[in-house]
Short mmCIF file of C-alpha atoms and ligand atoms in Angstrom, two decimals:
data_model
loop_
_atom_site.label_atom_id
_atom_site.label_comp_id
_atom_site.label_asym_id
_atom_site.label_seq_id
_atom_site.Cartn_x
_atom_site.Cartn_y
_atom_site.Cartn_z
CA MET Z 1 235.86 -4.39 -60.72
CA ALA Z 2 237.83 -6.36 -58.22
CA GLN Z 3 236.83 -5.60 -54.59
CA ASP Z 4 239.87 -4.91 -52.24
CA HIS Z 5 239.36 -4.33 -48.70
CA ASP Z 6 242.85 -4.72 -47.67
CA HIS Z 7 243.70 -0.98 -47.59
CA GLY Z 8 241.37 -0.28 -44.74
CA GLY Z 9 239.05 2.81 -44.52
CA ASP Z 10 236.24 1.16 -46.33
CA GLU Z 11 235.24 -1.23 -43.63
CA GLU Z 12 232.83 1.38 -41.75
CA HIS Z 13 230.67 1.50 -44.77
CA GLY Z 14 229.59 -2.05 -44.45
CA SER Z 15 229.13 -2.26 -48.18
CA GLU Z 16 230.65 -4.25 -50.90
CA LEU Z 17 231.17 -1.04 -52.88
CA SER Z 18 233.13 2.05 -51.67
CA GLU Z 19 231.28 5.42 -51.35
CA MET Z 20 233.13 6.51 -54.42
CA GLN Z 21 232.11 3.32 -56.50
CA LEU Z 22 228.48 3.92 -55.36
CA ARG Z 23 228.53 7.55 -56.55
CA VAL Z 24 230.02 6.40 -59.82
CA ARG Z 25 227.32 3.73 -60.26
CA ALA Z 26 224.62 6.23 -59.34
CA LEU Z 27 225.93 8.76 -61.91
CA GLU Z 28 226.38 6.11 -64.63
CA THR Z 29 222.64 4.97 -64.02
CA VAL Z 30 221.28 8.59 -64.37
CA LEU Z 31 223.43 9.30 -67.36
CA ALA Z 32 222.44 6.11 -69.12
CA GLU Z 33 218.72 6.39 -68.24
CA LYS Z 34 218.74 9.91 -69.62
CA GLY Z 35 220.38 8.55 -72.86
CA TYR Z 36 223.53 10.59 -72.47
CA VAL Z 37 225.91 7.62 -72.40
CA ASP Z 38 225.73 4.28 -73.82
CA PRO Z 39 226.59 1.85 -70.99
CA ALA Z 40 228.53 -0.64 -73.34
CA ALA Z 41 230.70 2.27 -74.49
CA LEU Z 42 231.36 3.47 -70.96
CA ASP Z 43 232.22 -0.32 -69.99
CA VAL Z 44 234.83 -0.20 -72.89
CA MET Z 45 236.38 3.03 -71.51
CA ILE Z 46 236.54 1.81 -68.00
CA GLU Z 47 238.18 -1.47 -68.94
CA ALA Z 48 240.66 0.54 -71.00
CA PHE Z 49 241.62 2.58 -67.97
CA GLU Z 50 241.86 -0.41 -65.75
CA THR Z 51 243.88 -2.67 -68.02
CA LYS Z 52 245.42 -0.96 -71.12
CA ILE Z 53 246.10 2.81 -70.28
CA GLY Z 54 248.52 3.27 -67.41
CA PRO Z 55 251.99 4.35 -66.48
CA HIS Z 56 253.45 1.25 -68.13
CA ILE Z 57 252.90 3.19 -71.49
CA GLY Z 58 255.01 6.19 -70.28
CA ALA Z 59 257.61 3.75 -68.96
CA ARG Z 60 257.97 2.34 -72.48
CA VAL Z 61 258.29 5.73 -73.96
CA VAL Z 62 261.07 6.73 -71.41
CA ALA Z 63 262.85 3.39 -71.91
CA LYS Z 64 262.86 3.91 -75.67
CA ALA Z 65 264.17 7.40 -75.27
CA TRP Z 66 267.01 6.14 -73.05
CA SER Z 67 267.84 3.38 -75.68
CA ASP Z 68 267.43 5.25 -78.87
CA PRO Z 69 268.95 8.79 -79.28
CA ALA Z 70 267.01 9.38 -82.47
CA PHE Z 71 263.74 8.56 -80.80
CA LYS Z 72 264.81 10.79 -77.84
CA GLU Z 73 265.42 13.64 -80.20
CA ALA Z 74 262.01 13.21 -81.73
CA LEU Z 75 260.25 12.97 -78.35
CA ILE Z 76 261.81 16.22 -77.35
CA ALA Z 77 260.93 17.78 -80.57
CA ASP Z 78 257.32 16.70 -80.64
CA ALA Z 79 256.11 14.16 -78.00
CA THR Z 80 252.63 13.85 -79.42
CA GLN Z 81 254.01 12.63 -82.77
CA ALA Z 82 256.81 10.54 -81.23
CA VAL Z 83 254.53 8.75 -78.83
CA GLN Z 84 252.15 8.18 -81.67
CA THR Z 85 254.76 6.21 -83.78
CA LEU Z 86 255.34 3.61 -80.92
CA GLY Z 87 251.79 2.34 -81.69
CA LEU Z 88 251.18 1.80 -77.93
CA ILE Z 89 247.96 3.71 -77.88
CA ASN Z 90 245.33 4.50 -80.47
CA ARG Z 91 245.86 8.24 -80.52
CA VAL Z 92 247.49 10.91 -78.60
CA GLY Z 93 244.63 13.39 -78.19
CA ASP Z 94 246.35 16.19 -76.48
CA HIS Z 95 249.46 18.21 -77.18
CA LEU Z 96 252.02 16.28 -75.22
CA ILE Z 97 255.43 17.81 -74.30
CA ALA Z 98 258.32 15.84 -72.86
CA VAL Z 99 260.62 17.76 -70.52
CA GLU Z 100 264.08 16.28 -69.88
CA ASN Z 101 265.82 16.08 -66.55
CA THR Z 102 269.54 16.74 -66.49
CA PRO Z 103 272.08 16.94 -63.71
CA THR Z 104 271.38 20.75 -63.39
CA LEU Z 105 267.58 20.74 -64.09
CA HIS Z 106 264.71 18.87 -62.59
CA ASN Z 107 261.21 18.96 -64.04
CA MET Z 108 258.01 18.61 -62.15
CA ILE Z 109 254.35 18.77 -63.44
CA VAL Z 110 251.28 20.05 -61.92
CA CYS Z 111 247.94 21.40 -62.91
CA THR Z 112 247.20 24.52 -60.84
CA LEU Z 113 243.75 24.96 -61.94
CA CYS Z 114 242.40 21.47 -61.78
CA SER Z 115 243.76 17.96 -62.61
CA CYS Z 116 244.97 18.11 -66.15
CA TYR Z 117 247.29 15.00 -66.55
CA PRO Z 118 248.90 13.24 -69.48
CA TRP Z 119 246.51 10.29 -69.02
CA GLU Z 120 247.45 8.77 -72.40
CA VAL Z 121 250.81 7.86 -71.16
CA LEU Z 122 250.33 7.72 -67.42
CA GLY Z 123 246.72 6.57 -66.97
CA LEU Z 124 244.60 7.98 -64.17
CA PRO Z 125 246.24 10.66 -61.96
CA PRO Z 126 247.00 9.71 -58.31
CA VAL Z 127 244.65 11.33 -55.70
CA TRP Z 128 247.46 13.70 -54.42
CA TYR Z 129 247.91 15.17 -57.93
CA LYS Z 130 244.40 16.62 -57.63
CA SER Z 131 244.78 17.87 -54.14
CA ALA Z 132 244.84 21.67 -53.31
CA PRO Z 133 248.08 21.40 -51.36
CA TYR Z 134 249.92 19.92 -54.11
CA ARG Z 135 248.49 22.14 -56.73
CA SER Z 136 249.47 25.30 -54.85
CA ARG Z 137 252.74 24.09 -53.18
CA ALA Z 138 254.24 22.55 -56.24
CA VAL Z 139 254.46 26.18 -57.48
CA SER Z 140 255.21 28.10 -54.29
CA ASP Z 141 257.62 25.52 -52.67
CA PRO Z 142 258.51 22.82 -55.05
CA ARG Z 143 261.72 21.83 -53.14
CA GLY Z 144 259.41 21.37 -49.99
CA VAL Z 145 256.95 19.25 -51.99
CA LEU Z 146 259.81 17.02 -53.35
CA ALA Z 147 261.15 16.61 -49.82
CA ASP Z 148 257.79 15.42 -48.69
CA PHE Z 149 258.06 12.84 -51.39
CA GLY Z 150 261.37 11.89 -49.98
CA LEU Z 151 263.25 13.33 -52.83
CA THR Z 152 266.17 15.70 -52.03
CA LEU Z 153 267.98 17.18 -54.95
CA PRO Z 154 271.34 18.90 -54.79
CA GLY Z 155 271.15 22.49 -53.98
CA GLU Z 156 272.48 23.61 -57.47
CA THR Z 157 269.91 21.57 -59.30
CA GLN Z 158 267.30 24.02 -60.69
CA ILE Z 159 263.64 22.99 -60.43
CA ARG Z 160 261.22 23.98 -63.19
CA VAL Z 161 257.57 23.47 -62.58
CA TRP Z 162 255.24 22.98 -65.65
CA ASP Z 163 251.68 23.94 -65.32
CA SER Z 164 249.37 21.52 -67.49
CA THR Z 165 246.28 22.72 -69.11
CA ALA Z 166 243.44 21.21 -71.01
CA GLU Z 167 245.50 21.71 -74.26
CA THR Z 168 248.96 20.95 -73.11
CA ARG Z 169 250.14 17.99 -71.12
CA PHE Z 170 253.66 17.28 -69.91
CA ILE Z 171 255.62 14.14 -69.16
CA VAL Z 172 259.03 14.19 -67.52
CA LEU Z 173 261.92 12.25 -69.06
CA PRO Z 174 263.96 11.29 -66.04
CA MET Z 175 267.71 10.65 -66.31
CA ARG Z 176 268.87 7.25 -67.06
CA PRO Z 177 270.17 5.70 -63.88
CA ALA Z 178 273.89 4.82 -63.77
CA GLY Z 179 274.76 1.23 -63.75
CA THR Z 180 272.16 0.30 -66.64
CA GLU Z 181 274.60 0.14 -69.48
CA GLY Z 182 273.65 -2.50 -71.86
CA TRP Z 183 270.17 -3.03 -70.45
CA GLY Z 184 267.35 -3.64 -72.90
CA GLU Z 185 264.13 -1.61 -73.04
CA ASP Z 186 262.10 -4.09 -71.06
CA LYS Z 187 264.42 -4.02 -68.23
CA LEU Z 188 264.87 -0.34 -68.34
CA ALA Z 189 261.07 0.31 -68.42
CA ALA Z 190 260.78 -1.64 -65.25
CA LEU Z 191 262.83 1.16 -63.48
CA VAL Z 192 260.52 3.85 -64.77
CA THR Z 193 257.96 4.90 -61.98
CA ARG Z 194 254.76 6.91 -62.50
CA ASP Z 195 256.17 9.55 -60.07
CA SER Z 196 259.42 9.76 -61.97
CA MET Z 197 257.40 10.96 -64.94
CA ILE Z 198 255.48 13.40 -62.89
CA GLY Z 199 258.78 14.72 -61.37
CA THR Z 200 257.88 13.90 -57.75
CA GLY Z 201 260.22 10.89 -57.81
CA LEU Z 202 263.34 9.25 -59.57
CA PRO Z 203 263.53 6.00 -61.34
CA LYS Z 204 264.12 2.91 -59.22
CA ASP Z 205 267.55 2.02 -58.14
CA PRO Z 206 268.92 -0.55 -60.78
CA LYS Z 207 270.73 -2.35 -57.97
CA ALA Z 208 267.46 -2.97 -56.21
CA VAL Z 209 265.89 -4.32 -59.37
CA GLY Z 210 268.54 -5.94 -61.59
FE1 LIG S 301 243.49 20.72 -65.05
#
């Protein structure tokens, strides 16, 4: 795992590993010693999360849906199955539902109980997703939460909040930005941010990217 001390906050530990990394190592050692986990299998999983599984998968799904009306229809009908057909990941283990943003409806996902997250398409959840303030305020004051994320929607846009569970995960299908006519899927995918698929953000401005 690459060490990165540029973000500050870790310096005071005076250690090469962050407190969280040390805790993970300690837990890994105990579990391996007790025979609960195979360290090699764990390495494969960690490597997958670091390099293979991430929001770039979800971005491909969204770009495909923006480009291919038949795929979009299939995605809305059964996201688990539709994502499976793209062959980007081995298997979608959980029931995945894609919720589509429109000019009058903005979708946002949360797990009020804990941190259920569509990890197969978005990778590991951001820290704030698991925080108590996000989990409670996303439901009680979604517009306020979006404002905190710098996102102000028109007053007439309805906000719908979806509560994830261990069995059902959601991915937001954001609206395709105007000014992307004729763009290929690769270029479109570069506009799709993780937060736009959680509903706390919008895709990037094509003028800033293209
Ligand atoms: Fe949860």
